[in-house]
mmCIF file of C-alpha atoms in Angstrom:
data_model
loop_
_atom_site.group_PDB
_atom_site.id
_atom_site.type_symbol
_atom_site.label_atom_id
_atom_site.label_comp_id
_atom_site.label_asym_id
_atom_site.label_seq_id
_atom_site.Cartn_x
_atom_site.Cartn_y
_atom_site.Cartn_z
ATOM 1 C CA MET T 1 -58.191 13.075 -23.684
ATOM 2 C CA ARG T 2 -56.290 15.042 -26.299
ATOM 3 C CA ALA T 3 -54.636 18.412 -25.776
ATOM 4 C CA ARG T 4 -55.974 21.380 -27.735
ATOM 5 C CA GLY T 5 -54.010 22.967 -30.560
ATOM 6 C CA ASP T 6 -51.557 21.256 -32.889
ATOM 7 C CA SER T 7 -50.232 18.793 -30.329
ATOM 8 C CA VAL T 8 -51.182 15.134 -30.784
ATOM 9 C CA SER T 9 -50.096 14.014 -27.308
ATOM 10 C CA SER T 10 -52.751 12.294 -25.236
ATOM 11 C CA PHE T 11 -53.463 12.414 -21.507
ATOM 12 C CA GLY T 12 -54.974 9.180 -20.240
ATOM 13 C CA VAL T 13 -55.860 7.441 -16.998
ATOM 14 C CA ASP T 14 -52.278 6.271 -16.369
ATOM 15 C CA ASP T 15 -51.024 9.846 -16.746
ATOM 16 C CA ILE T 16 -53.578 11.059 -14.215
ATOM 17 C CA ILE T 17 -52.561 8.311 -11.759
ATOM 18 C CA ASN T 18 -48.859 9.093 -12.203
ATOM 19 C CA GLN T 19 -49.458 12.775 -11.579
ATOM 20 C CA PHE T 20 -52.029 12.674 -8.785
ATOM 21 C CA GLY T 21 -51.788 9.148 -7.373
ATOM 22 C CA VAL T 22 -54.579 6.882 -6.141
ATOM 23 C CA VAL T 23 -56.537 7.482 -2.939
ATOM 24 C CA LYS T 24 -55.684 5.056 -0.155
ATOM 25 C CA GLY T 25 -58.584 2.820 0.736
ATOM 26 C CA SER T 26 -59.768 2.598 -2.862
ATOM 27 C CA TYR T 27 -57.630 -0.522 -3.410
ATOM 28 C CA ASP T 28 -56.308 -3.438 -1.365
ATOM 29 C CA GLU T 29 -52.810 -2.866 -0.034
ATOM 30 C CA VAL T 30 -50.497 -5.881 -0.306
ATOM 31 C CA GLN T 31 -49.044 -6.915 3.047
ATOM 32 C CA LEU T 32 -45.307 -7.572 3.267
ATOM 33 C CA PRO T 33 -43.529 -9.866 5.738
ATOM 34 C CA LYS T 34 -41.954 -8.221 8.761
ATOM 35 C CA ILE T 35 -38.264 -8.212 7.914
ATOM 36 C CA LYS T 36 -35.230 -6.228 8.930
ATOM 37 C CA ALA T 37 -33.187 -5.815 5.759
ATOM 38 C CA TYR T 38 -29.614 -4.613 5.396
ATOM 39 C CA GLU T 39 -28.980 -1.221 3.843
ATOM 40 C CA VAL T 40 -26.143 1.279 3.567
ATOM 41 C CA ASN T 41 -27.022 4.580 5.194
ATOM 42 C CA HIS T 42 -25.427 7.949 4.566
ATOM 43 C CA THR T 43 -26.289 10.563 7.169
ATOM 44 C CA VAL T 44 -27.847 13.588 5.448
ATOM 45 C CA GLY T 45 -25.588 16.626 5.735
ATOM 46 C CA LYS T 46 -22.497 14.589 6.658
ATOM 47 C CA LYS T 47 -19.998 15.021 3.849
ATOM 48 C CA VAL T 48 -18.080 11.973 2.646
ATOM 49 C CA VAL T 49 -14.438 12.967 3.057
ATOM 50 C CA ILE T 50 -11.777 11.228 0.992
ATOM 51 C CA GLY T 51 -9.878 8.902 3.270
ATOM 52 C CA HIS T 52 -12.666 8.907 5.879
ATOM 53 C CA GLU T 53 -15.541 7.406 3.894
ATOM 54 C CA LYS T 54 -16.484 4.930 6.642
ATOM 55 C CA GLU T 55 -17.381 7.778 8.991
ATOM 56 C CA ALA T 56 -20.358 8.707 6.790
ATOM 57 C CA LEU T 57 -21.390 5.347 5.304
ATOM 58 C CA ARG T 58 -22.474 2.363 7.377
ATOM 59 C CA VAL T 59 -24.512 -0.838 7.051
ATOM 60 C CA GLU T 60 -27.605 -1.094 9.242
ATOM 61 C CA ALA T 61 -30.557 -3.464 9.556
ATOM 62 C CA LYS T 62 -33.868 -1.619 9.178
ATOM 63 C CA LYS T 63 -37.503 -2.697 8.935
ATOM 64 C CA ILE T 64 -38.889 -2.662 5.406
ATOM 65 C CA ALA T 65 -42.240 -1.105 4.514
ATOM 66 C CA SER T 66 -45.219 -3.040 5.840
ATOM 67 C CA THR T 67 -47.388 -2.753 2.707
ATOM 68 C CA LEU T 68 -47.219 -2.078 -1.016
ATOM 69 C CA GLN T 69 -49.099 0.994 -2.196
ATOM 70 C CA TRP T 70 -50.607 1.468 -5.660
ATOM 71 C CA GLY T 71 -48.072 0.832 -8.428
ATOM 72 C CA GLU T 72 -45.335 -0.409 -6.080
ATOM 73 C CA VAL T 73 -43.308 -3.620 -6.129
ATOM 74 C CA SER T 74 -41.096 -5.277 -3.544
ATOM 75 C CA VAL T 75 -37.720 -6.323 -4.921
ATOM 76 C CA SER T 76 -34.748 -8.318 -3.719
ATOM 77 C CA VAL T 77 -31.502 -6.697 -4.866
ATOM 78 C CA ARG T 78 -29.053 -9.300 -6.152
ATOM 79 C CA VAL T 79 -26.031 -7.228 -7.236
ATOM 80 C CA ALA T 80 -25.262 -3.507 -6.921
ATOM 81 C CA PRO T 81 -22.151 -1.855 -8.421
ATOM 82 C CA MET T 82 -20.248 0.805 -6.474
ATOM 83 C CA ASN T 83 -19.608 3.962 -8.513
ATOM 84 C CA GLY T 84 -17.688 7.084 -7.571
ATOM 85 C CA HIS T 85 -20.755 9.337 -7.836
ATOM 86 C CA ASP T 86 -22.579 7.051 -5.364
ATOM 87 C CA ILE T 87 -19.874 7.585 -2.750
ATOM 88 C CA TYR T 88 -18.975 11.226 -3.394
ATOM 89 C CA GLU T 89 -22.412 12.422 -4.537
ATOM 90 C CA GLU T 90 -22.206 15.939 -3.090
ATOM 91 C CA GLN T 91 -18.836 16.638 -4.699
ATOM 92 C CA MET T 92 -19.997 15.339 -8.092
ATOM 93 C CA SER T 93 -23.461 16.931 -8.309
ATOM 94 C CA PHE T 94 -24.423 19.571 -10.863
ATOM 95 C CA ILE T 95 -21.871 22.383 -10.921
ATOM 96 C CA THR T 96 -23.271 25.733 -9.853
ATOM 97 C CA SER T 97 -20.232 27.880 -9.128
ATOM 98 C CA ASN T 98 -20.203 29.370 -12.630
ATOM 99 C CA TYR T 99 -23.863 30.372 -12.416
ATOM 100 C CA ALA T 100 -24.979 31.150 -8.884
ATOM 101 C CA SER T 101 -23.958 30.785 -5.275
ATOM 102 C CA GLY T 102 -25.394 31.175 -1.808
ATOM 103 C CA SER T 103 -28.704 33.018 -1.752
ATOM 104 C CA ASP T 104 -28.587 33.498 -5.536
ATOM 105 C CA MET T 105 -28.923 29.786 -6.195
ATOM 106 C CA HIS T 106 -32.161 28.852 -7.922
ATOM 107 C CA LYS T 107 -33.486 26.423 -5.354
ATOM 108 C CA GLY T 108 -36.206 25.062 -7.580
ATOM 109 C CA SER T 109 -34.063 24.462 -10.641
ATOM 110 C CA MET T 110 -31.329 22.207 -11.954
ATOM 111 C CA LEU T 111 -28.815 24.807 -10.778
ATOM 112 C CA ASN T 112 -29.379 23.537 -7.259
ATOM 113 C CA PRO T 113 -27.122 20.450 -6.975
ATOM 114 C CA ARG T 114 -29.175 19.002 -4.154
ATOM 115 C CA LYS T 115 -32.578 19.390 -5.794
ATOM 116 C CA GLY T 116 -33.993 15.893 -6.198
ATOM 117 C CA VAL T 117 -30.644 14.152 -5.967
ATOM 118 C CA PHE T 118 -31.910 11.669 -3.400
ATOM 119 C CA GLU T 119 -35.577 12.082 -4.284
ATOM 120 C CA ASN T 120 -36.070 8.323 -4.577
ATOM 121 C CA ASN T 121 -33.811 6.876 -1.887
ATOM 122 C CA THR T 122 -34.465 8.619 1.402
ATOM 123 C CA ASN T 123 -34.698 6.053 4.181
ATOM 124 C CA GLU T 124 -38.418 5.755 4.968
ATOM 125 C CA SER T 125 -37.732 4.949 8.633
ATOM 126 C CA ASN T 126 -35.240 7.772 9.152
ATOM 127 C CA GLU T 127 -35.514 11.022 7.208
ATOM 128 C CA HIS T 128 -31.987 11.944 8.313
ATOM 129 C CA CYS T 129 -30.441 9.103 6.277
ATOM 130 C CA LYS T 130 -30.261 8.314 2.590
ATOM 131 C CA ILE T 131 -29.229 5.189 0.734
ATOM 132 C CA PRO T 132 -26.588 5.473 -2.014
ATOM 133 C CA GLY T 133 -26.600 3.589 -5.303
ATOM 134 C CA SER T 134 -28.012 4.034 -8.807
ATOM 135 C CA ASP T 135 -27.485 0.653 -10.479
ATOM 136 C CA CYS T 136 -28.363 -2.935 -9.642
ATOM 137 C CA LEU T 137 -29.998 -6.121 -10.745
ATOM 138 C CA ALA T 138 -33.038 -7.016 -8.641
ATOM 139 C CA THR T 139 -35.734 -9.692 -8.616
ATOM 140 C CA VAL T 140 -39.400 -8.813 -8.105
ATOM 141 C CA VAL T 141 -40.698 -10.496 -4.930
ATOM 142 C CA LYS T 142 -44.249 -9.093 -4.681
ATOM 143 C CA VAL T 143 -46.381 -6.749 -6.777
ATOM 144 C CA GLY T 144 -48.899 -4.222 -5.521
ATOM 145 C CA ALA T 145 -52.268 -3.144 -6.856
ATOM 146 C CA GLY T 146 -52.157 -1.411 -10.218
ATOM 147 C CA VAL T 147 -48.928 -3.077 -11.364
ATOM 148 C CA LYS T 148 -49.317 -4.189 -14.987
ATOM 149 C CA SER T 149 -45.958 -4.953 -16.571
ATOM 150 C CA LEU T 150 -44.147 -6.786 -13.759
ATOM 151 C CA SER T 151 -44.751 -10.072 -11.973
ATOM 152 C CA GLU T 152 -43.049 -12.076 -9.267
ATOM 153 C CA GLY T 153 -39.668 -13.450 -10.323
ATOM 154 C CA ASP T 154 -39.004 -10.840 -13.030
ATOM 155 C CA TRP T 155 -35.504 -9.382 -13.356
ATOM 156 C CA VAL T 156 -35.406 -5.578 -13.238
ATOM 157 C CA ILE T 157 -32.882 -2.745 -13.310
ATOM 158 C CA PRO T 158 -33.525 0.882 -12.244
ATOM 159 C CA TYR T 159 -34.753 3.383 -14.790
ATOM 160 C CA VAL T 160 -34.302 6.469 -12.585
ATOM 161 C CA PRO T 161 -30.981 7.576 -11.048
ATOM 162 C CA ASN T 162 -30.108 7.631 -7.340
ATOM 163 C CA ILE T 163 -32.854 5.212 -6.417
ATOM 164 C CA GLY T 164 -30.822 3.807 -3.519
ATOM 165 C CA THR T 165 -29.621 0.348 -4.555
ATOM 166 C CA TRP T 166 -27.157 -0.422 -1.762
ATOM 167 C CA ARG T 167 -29.668 -2.490 0.181
ATOM 168 C CA THR T 168 -30.973 -6.029 0.240
ATOM 169 C CA LEU T 169 -34.732 -5.371 -0.060
ATOM 170 C CA ALA T 170 -36.561 -2.353 -1.424
ATOM 171 C CA VAL T 171 -40.017 -1.082 -2.307
ATOM 172 C CA TRP T 172 -39.938 0.816 -5.587
ATOM 173 C CA LYS T 173 -42.475 2.074 -8.096
ATOM 174 C CA GLU T 174 -43.134 -0.006 -11.181
ATOM 175 C CA LYS T 175 -42.583 3.017 -13.440
ATOM 176 C CA ASP T 176 -39.046 3.453 -12.052
ATOM 177 C CA LEU T 177 -37.918 -0.011 -13.198
ATOM 178 C CA ILE T 178 -37.100 -1.719 -16.485
ATOM 179 C CA LYS T 179 -37.826 -5.401 -16.964
ATOM 180 C CA ILE T 180 -35.046 -7.364 -18.645
ATOM 181 C CA PRO T 181 -35.141 -10.952 -19.909
ATOM 182 C CA LYS T 182 -34.129 -13.577 -17.362
ATOM 183 C CA GLU T 183 -30.777 -15.191 -18.048
ATOM 184 C CA LEU T 184 -29.929 -12.398 -20.508
ATOM 185 C CA THR T 185 -26.386 -12.716 -19.213
ATOM 186 C CA SER T 186 -24.847 -13.140 -15.771
ATOM 187 C CA GLU T 187 -26.368 -11.260 -12.832
ATOM 188 C CA ASN T 188 -23.152 -9.272 -12.436
ATOM 189 C CA HIS T 189 -23.141 -8.084 -16.039
ATOM 190 C CA CYS T 190 -26.851 -7.236 -15.886
ATOM 191 C CA ALA T 191 -26.090 -5.025 -12.876
ATOM 192 C CA MET T 192 -23.496 -3.183 -15.002
ATOM 193 C CA MET T 193 -25.780 -2.969 -18.054
ATOM 194 C CA ARG T 194 -26.380 0.796 -17.750
ATOM 195 C CA GLU T 195 -22.683 1.631 -18.052
ATOM 196 C CA MET T 196 -22.182 -0.804 -20.925
ATOM 197 C CA SER T 197 -25.219 0.699 -22.642
ATOM 198 C CA VAL T 198 -23.740 4.203 -22.318
ATOM 199 C CA ALA T 199 -20.586 2.991 -24.064
ATOM 200 C CA TYR T 200 -22.634 1.371 -26.834
ATOM 201 C CA ARG T 201 -24.739 4.457 -27.499
ATOM 202 C CA LEU T 202 -21.768 6.845 -27.494
ATOM 203 C CA LEU T 203 -20.257 4.992 -30.446
ATOM 204 C CA GLU T 204 -23.554 4.211 -32.159
ATOM 205 C CA ASP T 205 -25.103 7.685 -32.061
ATOM 206 C CA PHE T 206 -22.279 10.188 -32.443
ATOM 207 C CA GLY T 207 -19.570 11.071 -34.925
ATOM 208 C CA ALA T 208 -20.690 8.887 -37.861
ATOM 209 C CA LEU T 209 -17.446 6.974 -37.436
ATOM 210 C CA LYS T 210 -16.021 4.613 -40.033
ATOM 211 C CA PRO T 211 -13.335 1.926 -39.799
ATOM 212 C CA GLY T 212 -9.982 3.643 -39.389
ATOM 213 C CA ASP T 213 -11.398 6.724 -37.629
ATOM 214 C CA ALA T 214 -9.952 7.638 -34.249
ATOM 215 C CA VAL T 215 -11.976 8.246 -31.080
ATOM 216 C CA ILE T 216 -10.359 9.791 -27.995
ATOM 217 C CA LEU T 217 -11.749 9.574 -24.462
ATOM 218 C CA ASN T 218 -10.698 10.360 -20.916
ATOM 219 C CA ALA T 219 -11.398 8.449 -17.670
ATOM 220 C CA GLY T 220 -9.566 5.700 -19.498
ATOM 221 C CA THR T 221 -9.715 3.057 -16.761
ATOM 222 C CA SER T 222 -13.458 3.427 -16.119
ATOM 223 C CA LEU T 223 -15.898 0.703 -17.099
ATOM 224 C CA ILE T 224 -17.493 2.901 -19.764
ATOM 225 C CA ALA T 225 -14.135 3.790 -21.310
ATOM 226 C CA THR T 226 -12.895 0.207 -21.381
ATOM 227 C CA VAL T 227 -16.127 -0.999 -23.019
ATOM 228 C CA VAL T 228 -15.920 1.831 -25.597
ATOM 229 C CA CYS T 229 -12.335 0.749 -26.267
ATOM 230 C CA GLN T 230 -13.348 -2.860 -26.885
ATOM 231 C CA LEU T 231 -16.330 -1.955 -29.067
ATOM 232 C CA ALA T 232 -14.308 0.523 -31.128
ATOM 233 C CA SER T 233 -11.563 -2.037 -31.662
ATOM 234 C CA MET T 234 -14.135 -4.610 -32.838
ATOM 235 C CA LEU T 235 -15.424 -2.050 -35.347
ATOM 236 C CA LYS T 236 -11.868 -1.436 -36.661
ATOM 237 C CA MET T 237 -11.737 2.057 -35.226
ATOM 238 C CA ARG T 238 -8.748 3.475 -33.369
ATOM 239 C CA PRO T 239 -9.475 4.131 -29.672
ATOM 240 C CA ILE T 240 -7.110 6.520 -27.870
ATOM 241 C CA LEU T 241 -7.443 6.482 -24.085
ATOM 242 C CA VAL T 242 -6.440 9.205 -21.635
ATOM 243 C CA CYS T 243 -6.062 8.663 -17.886
ATOM 244 C CA ARG T 244 -4.443 10.297 -14.897
ATOM 245 C CA ALA T 245 -0.746 9.732 -14.245
ATOM 246 C CA HIS T 246 -0.101 7.315 -11.389
ATOM 247 C CA PRO T 247 2.462 4.829 -10.109
ATOM 248 C CA GLY T 248 2.349 1.769 -12.319
ATOM 249 C CA PHE T 249 1.107 3.760 -15.317
ATOM 250 C CA GLU T 250 3.017 1.508 -17.724
ATOM 251 C CA LYS T 251 1.081 -1.511 -16.454
ATOM 252 C CA THR T 252 -2.143 0.391 -17.087
ATOM 253 C CA VAL T 253 -0.972 1.171 -20.633
ATOM 254 C CA LYS T 254 -0.277 -2.512 -21.260
ATOM 255 C CA TRP T 255 -3.700 -3.505 -19.891
ATOM 256 C CA LEU T 256 -5.625 -0.926 -21.955
ATOM 257 C CA LYS T 257 -3.721 -1.829 -25.125
ATOM 258 C CA SER T 258 -4.676 -5.463 -24.525
ATOM 259 C CA LEU T 259 -8.311 -4.263 -24.724
ATOM 260 C CA GLY T 260 -7.719 -2.586 -28.086
ATOM 261 C CA ALA T 261 -6.361 0.913 -27.383
ATOM 262 C CA ILE T 262 -3.874 2.057 -30.018
ATOM 263 C CA GLU T 263 -2.382 4.639 -27.635
ATOM 264 C CA VAL T 264 -2.730 5.577 -23.971
ATOM 265 C CA PHE T 265 -1.744 9.059 -22.781
ATOM 266 C CA LYS T 266 -1.474 10.749 -19.408
ATOM 267 C CA ASP T 267 -4.162 13.350 -18.784
ATOM 268 C CA GLU T 268 -1.764 16.283 -18.751
ATOM 269 C CA GLY T 269 0.042 18.699 -21.039
ATOM 270 C CA ASP T 270 -0.737 19.065 -24.753
ATOM 271 C CA LEU T 271 -2.439 15.975 -26.132
ATOM 272 C CA SER T 272 -2.332 17.364 -29.684
ATOM 273 C CA ALA T 273 1.441 17.487 -29.498
ATOM 274 C CA GLU T 274 1.489 13.963 -28.060
ATOM 275 C CA LEU T 275 -0.544 12.707 -31.023
ATOM 276 C CA GLU T 276 1.815 14.376 -33.496
ATOM 277 C CA GLU T 277 4.843 12.965 -31.693
ATOM 278 C CA LYS T 278 3.339 9.483 -32.098
ATOM 279 C CA ARG T 279 2.697 10.341 -35.769
ATOM 280 C CA LEU T 280 -1.056 9.989 -35.379
ATOM 281 C CA PHE T 281 -1.750 12.727 -37.901
ATOM 282 C CA ALA T 282 -5.366 11.711 -38.620
ATOM 283 C CA LYS T 283 -7.050 13.650 -35.825
ATOM 284 C CA PRO T 284 -9.827 12.049 -33.765
ATOM 285 C CA ARG T 285 -13.315 12.553 -35.144
ATOM 286 C CA LEU T 286 -15.049 11.962 -31.815
ATOM 287 C CA ALA T 287 -14.123 12.864 -28.234
ATOM 288 C CA LEU T 288 -15.925 11.393 -25.220
ATOM 289 C CA ASP T 289 -15.673 13.275 -21.939
ATOM 290 C CA GLY T 290 -16.428 11.681 -18.583
ATOM 291 C CA VAL T 291 -14.208 13.964 -16.487
ATOM 292 C CA GLY T 292 -14.969 17.616 -17.274
ATOM 293 C CA GLY T 293 -12.759 20.600 -16.454
ATOM 294 C CA ILE T 294 -9.383 21.000 -18.153
ATOM 295 C CA SER T 295 -9.421 17.335 -19.174
ATOM 296 C CA ALA T 296 -12.355 18.013 -21.528
ATOM 297 C CA VAL T 297 -10.524 21.015 -22.989
ATOM 298 C CA ARG T 298 -7.500 18.805 -23.739
ATOM 299 C CA LEU T 299 -9.723 16.387 -25.639
ATOM 300 C CA ALA T 300 -11.300 19.207 -27.647
ATOM 301 C CA GLU T 301 -7.858 20.439 -28.743
ATOM 302 C CA THR T 302 -7.165 17.118 -30.473
ATOM 303 C CA LEU T 303 -10.342 16.991 -32.558
ATOM 304 C CA HIS T 304 -10.615 17.260 -36.322
ATOM 305 C CA GLN T 305 -12.302 20.442 -37.581
ATOM 306 C CA GLY T 306 -16.039 20.484 -36.812
ATOM 307 C CA CYS T 307 -16.110 17.152 -34.970
ATOM 308 C CA PRO T 308 -18.063 16.654 -31.721
ATOM 309 C CA LEU T 309 -17.124 16.299 -28.090
ATOM 310 C CA ILE T 310 -19.777 14.381 -26.146
ATOM 311 C CA VAL T 311 -20.131 14.917 -22.402
ATOM 312 C CA TYR T 312 -21.615 11.931 -20.581
ATOM 313 C CA ALA T 313 -20.276 12.435 -17.023
ATOM 314 C CA CYS T 314 -18.272 14.847 -14.868
ATOM 315 C CA ALA T 315 -16.028 12.867 -12.524
ATOM 316 C CA SER T 316 -13.957 15.918 -11.592
ATOM 317 C CA GLY T 317 -17.012 17.902 -10.513
ATOM 318 C CA ARG T 318 -15.799 20.814 -12.641
ATOM 319 C CA ALA T 319 -17.527 22.165 -15.726
ATOM 320 C CA ALA T 320 -15.345 22.670 -18.802
ATOM 321 C CA THR T 321 -14.720 26.169 -20.177
ATOM 322 C CA PHE T 322 -13.527 26.172 -23.774
ATOM 323 C CA PRO T 323 -11.382 28.938 -25.347
ATOM 324 C CA TRP T 324 -13.208 31.054 -27.906
ATOM 325 C CA HIS T 325 -10.983 29.885 -30.765
ATOM 326 C CA HIS T 326 -12.278 26.327 -30.298
ATOM 327 C CA TRP T 327 -15.763 27.572 -31.150
ATOM 328 C CA VAL T 328 -14.795 29.994 -33.912
ATOM 329 C CA GLY T 329 -11.652 28.529 -35.428
ATOM 330 C CA LYS T 330 -12.295 24.802 -35.039
ATOM 331 C CA GLY T 331 -16.094 24.762 -35.182
ATOM 332 C CA LEU T 332 -16.230 22.803 -31.942
ATOM 333 C CA ILE T 333 -19.478 20.956 -31.289
ATOM 334 C CA VAL T 334 -20.258 20.016 -27.674
ATOM 335 C CA ARG T 335 -23.238 17.874 -26.786
ATOM 336 C CA GLY T 336 -24.441 16.073 -23.696
ATOM 337 C CA PHE T 337 -25.710 12.510 -23.484
ATOM 338 C CA SER T 338 -27.995 10.873 -20.914
ATOM 339 C CA LEU T 339 -28.800 7.188 -21.324
ATOM 340 C CA ARG T 340 -31.984 7.509 -19.299
ATOM 341 C CA ASN T 341 -33.247 10.287 -21.584
ATOM 342 C CA TRP T 342 -32.378 8.113 -24.575
ATOM 343 C CA MET T 343 -34.283 5.148 -23.126
ATOM 344 C CA LYS T 344 -37.296 7.348 -22.426
ATOM 345 C CA GLU T 345 -37.403 8.336 -26.089
ATOM 346 C CA ASN T 346 -36.466 4.888 -27.451
ATOM 347 C CA LYS T 347 -38.292 2.354 -25.298
ATOM 348 C CA LYS T 348 -38.703 -0.090 -28.173
ATOM 349 C CA LYS T 349 -34.989 -0.020 -29.018
ATOM 350 C CA THR T 350 -33.775 -0.559 -25.451
ATOM 351 C CA PRO T 351 -34.318 -4.368 -25.242
ATOM 352 C CA LYS T 352 -32.518 -4.929 -28.552
ATOM 353 C CA MET T 353 -29.550 -2.832 -27.385
ATOM 354 C CA MET T 354 -29.246 -4.836 -24.161
ATOM 355 C CA GLU T 355 -29.605 -8.114 -26.044
ATOM 356 C CA THR T 356 -26.768 -7.102 -28.383
ATOM 357 C CA LEU T 357 -24.505 -6.241 -25.447
ATOM 358 C CA ALA T 358 -25.390 -9.475 -23.665
ATOM 359 C CA LYS T 359 -24.423 -11.510 -26.735
ATOM 360 C CA LEU T 360 -21.053 -9.752 -26.870
ATOM 361 C CA VAL T 361 -20.480 -10.395 -23.157
ATOM 362 C CA ASN T 362 -21.509 -14.044 -23.433
ATOM 363 C CA ALA T 363 -19.122 -14.476 -26.374
ATOM 364 C CA ASN T 364 -16.289 -12.853 -24.371
ATOM 365 C CA LYS T 365 -16.075 -10.025 -26.880
ATOM 366 C CA ILE T 366 -16.596 -7.568 -24.013
ATOM 367 C CA VAL T 367 -14.575 -8.300 -20.887
ATOM 368 C CA VAL T 368 -15.189 -6.482 -17.595
ATOM 369 C CA GLU T 369 -13.059 -7.200 -14.549
ATOM 370 C CA TYR T 370 -14.936 -7.118 -11.248
ATOM 371 C CA THR T 371 -14.555 -8.048 -7.574
ATOM 372 C CA GLU T 372 -17.479 -9.177 -5.403
ATOM 373 C CA TYR T 373 -18.173 -8.368 -1.748
ATOM 374 C CA GLU T 374 -21.113 -9.404 0.424
ATOM 375 C CA LEU T 375 -23.057 -6.260 1.371
ATOM 376 C CA SER T 376 -24.030 -7.331 4.898
ATOM 377 C CA THR T 377 -20.606 -8.509 6.090
ATOM 378 C CA GLU T 378 -17.955 -7.114 3.737
ATOM 379 C CA PHE T 379 -19.108 -3.576 3.018
ATOM 380 C CA ASP T 380 -16.148 -1.886 4.726
ATOM 381 C CA GLU T 381 -13.705 -3.927 2.624
ATOM 382 C CA ALA T 382 -15.716 -3.131 -0.505
ATOM 383 C CA LEU T 383 -15.690 0.576 0.320
ATOM 384 C CA ASP T 384 -11.914 0.566 0.859
ATOM 385 C CA HIS T 385 -11.421 -1.166 -2.495
ATOM 386 C CA ALA T 386 -13.865 1.120 -4.310
ATOM 387 C CA CYS T 387 -11.983 4.177 -3.009
ATOM 388 C CA GLU T 388 -8.606 2.935 -4.230
ATOM 389 C CA LYS T 389 -7.162 5.133 -6.944
ATOM 390 C CA HIS T 390 -6.383 3.693 -10.372
ATOM 391 C CA ARG T 391 -7.938 0.276 -9.690
ATOM 392 C CA LYS T 392 -8.695 -1.891 -12.718
ATOM 393 C CA THR T 393 -11.687 -3.773 -11.347
ATOM 394 C CA LYS T 394 -15.343 -2.915 -10.813
ATOM 395 C CA ILE T 395 -16.553 -3.338 -7.235
ATOM 396 C CA LEU T 396 -19.848 -5.194 -6.864
ATOM 397 C CA LEU T 397 -21.961 -5.592 -3.729
ATOM 398 C CA LYS T 398 -23.319 -9.129 -3.852
ATOM 399 C CA ILE T 399 -26.353 -10.059 -1.748
ATOM 400 C CA THR T 400 -27.017 -13.533 -0.393
ATOM 401 C CA ASP T 401 -28.134 -12.575 3.146
ATOM 402 C CA ILE T 402 -31.174 -10.276 2.931
ATOM 403 C CA GLY T 403 -31.750 -9.862 6.685
ATOM 404 C CA SER T 404 -33.912 -11.415 9.392
ATOM 405 C CA THR T 405 -37.527 -11.610 10.421
ATOM 406 C CA VAL T 406 -38.740 -9.081 12.991
ATOM 407 C CA ASP T 407 -39.908 -10.160 16.427
ATOM 408 C CA GLN T 408 -43.486 -9.117 17.123
ATOM 409 C CA ASN T 409 -42.310 -7.076 20.118
ATOM 410 C CA ASP T 410 -39.560 -5.309 18.169
ATOM 411 C CA ASP T 411 -40.806 -1.859 17.212
ATOM 412 C CA LYS T 412 -37.467 -0.507 15.987
#
């Protein structure tokens, strides 16, 4: 079917199924084995407090779904990274304080930070719990009726955010997953592919940078920032990294410079003056913001006239407010970037991008430090490590023990 008017978009059978679903009983449901799988549960409404994270997050063994519905697949999660927004989701959701509060909040819109945040990862057996996690590498175990693009044994990564990856087994919809080639690179690096892809696209799509141009970015010790640093250095650009002051800052400077940074600054004071003091008179032509708030404003102050600042995250949970003279006097350009939106619009380019990154990883051109923990037995240690400030390693939940079979008399 084709829409009326000038539009050339079509509306087919798959669109109807995605929108309205398929009636139960009109297809054969695929039975799943009775297994209690491990998962991390976060009690809904219980805020994760810094320093007391274990009080809200815990590993439990829960029964998985008994059948696969239309368009669903059963997957075994192999590796799941731990990110700050997974742990402190409520503090790092969409910022609403500048727009609405209390009863004025638009509950059905993006201004509501809790609207749809855990749409995909509510625990099916307990509506009062939700499962954190947005990224992982998983293997397809079984496919349900109506599944076309996936088969058993395929490697997949999530396409949608907040799908709930901190678990050993899951039932997800085919349309929410992206198939990647087996043995593309290591399982660990595949699990971190989304963040590496963000770094790749930020340099590829913005600023029209040339060798010798400077790019400045905050959240300097994050995985995205360190990958941007390495890619920019390979392309003969000049990456300038900004990160929070902390004990051992000089060691961090040495580490980041070993990855290709030409300078590393503390995220404080006047960065423009710092650049001049270091005699870096050619101002950055691209700024990449993953923090928000005053940190983003500092980046904007360093930019060359009319050059863009790209917002790809908001680790501080605070929206940036720029002085009027940045807009009028400097011609500031601010844009947002979402990798998932990019992939939706560039499905054919996505495999090539991941293949390029995998080749760089396999050739040791991109180096990512990580530490592994077993989800079922070492989650508390992993959580402690993930919550450490100024760490230089990515924390990965590795899964070798998926759970146990359920006794016929066990109804829990």
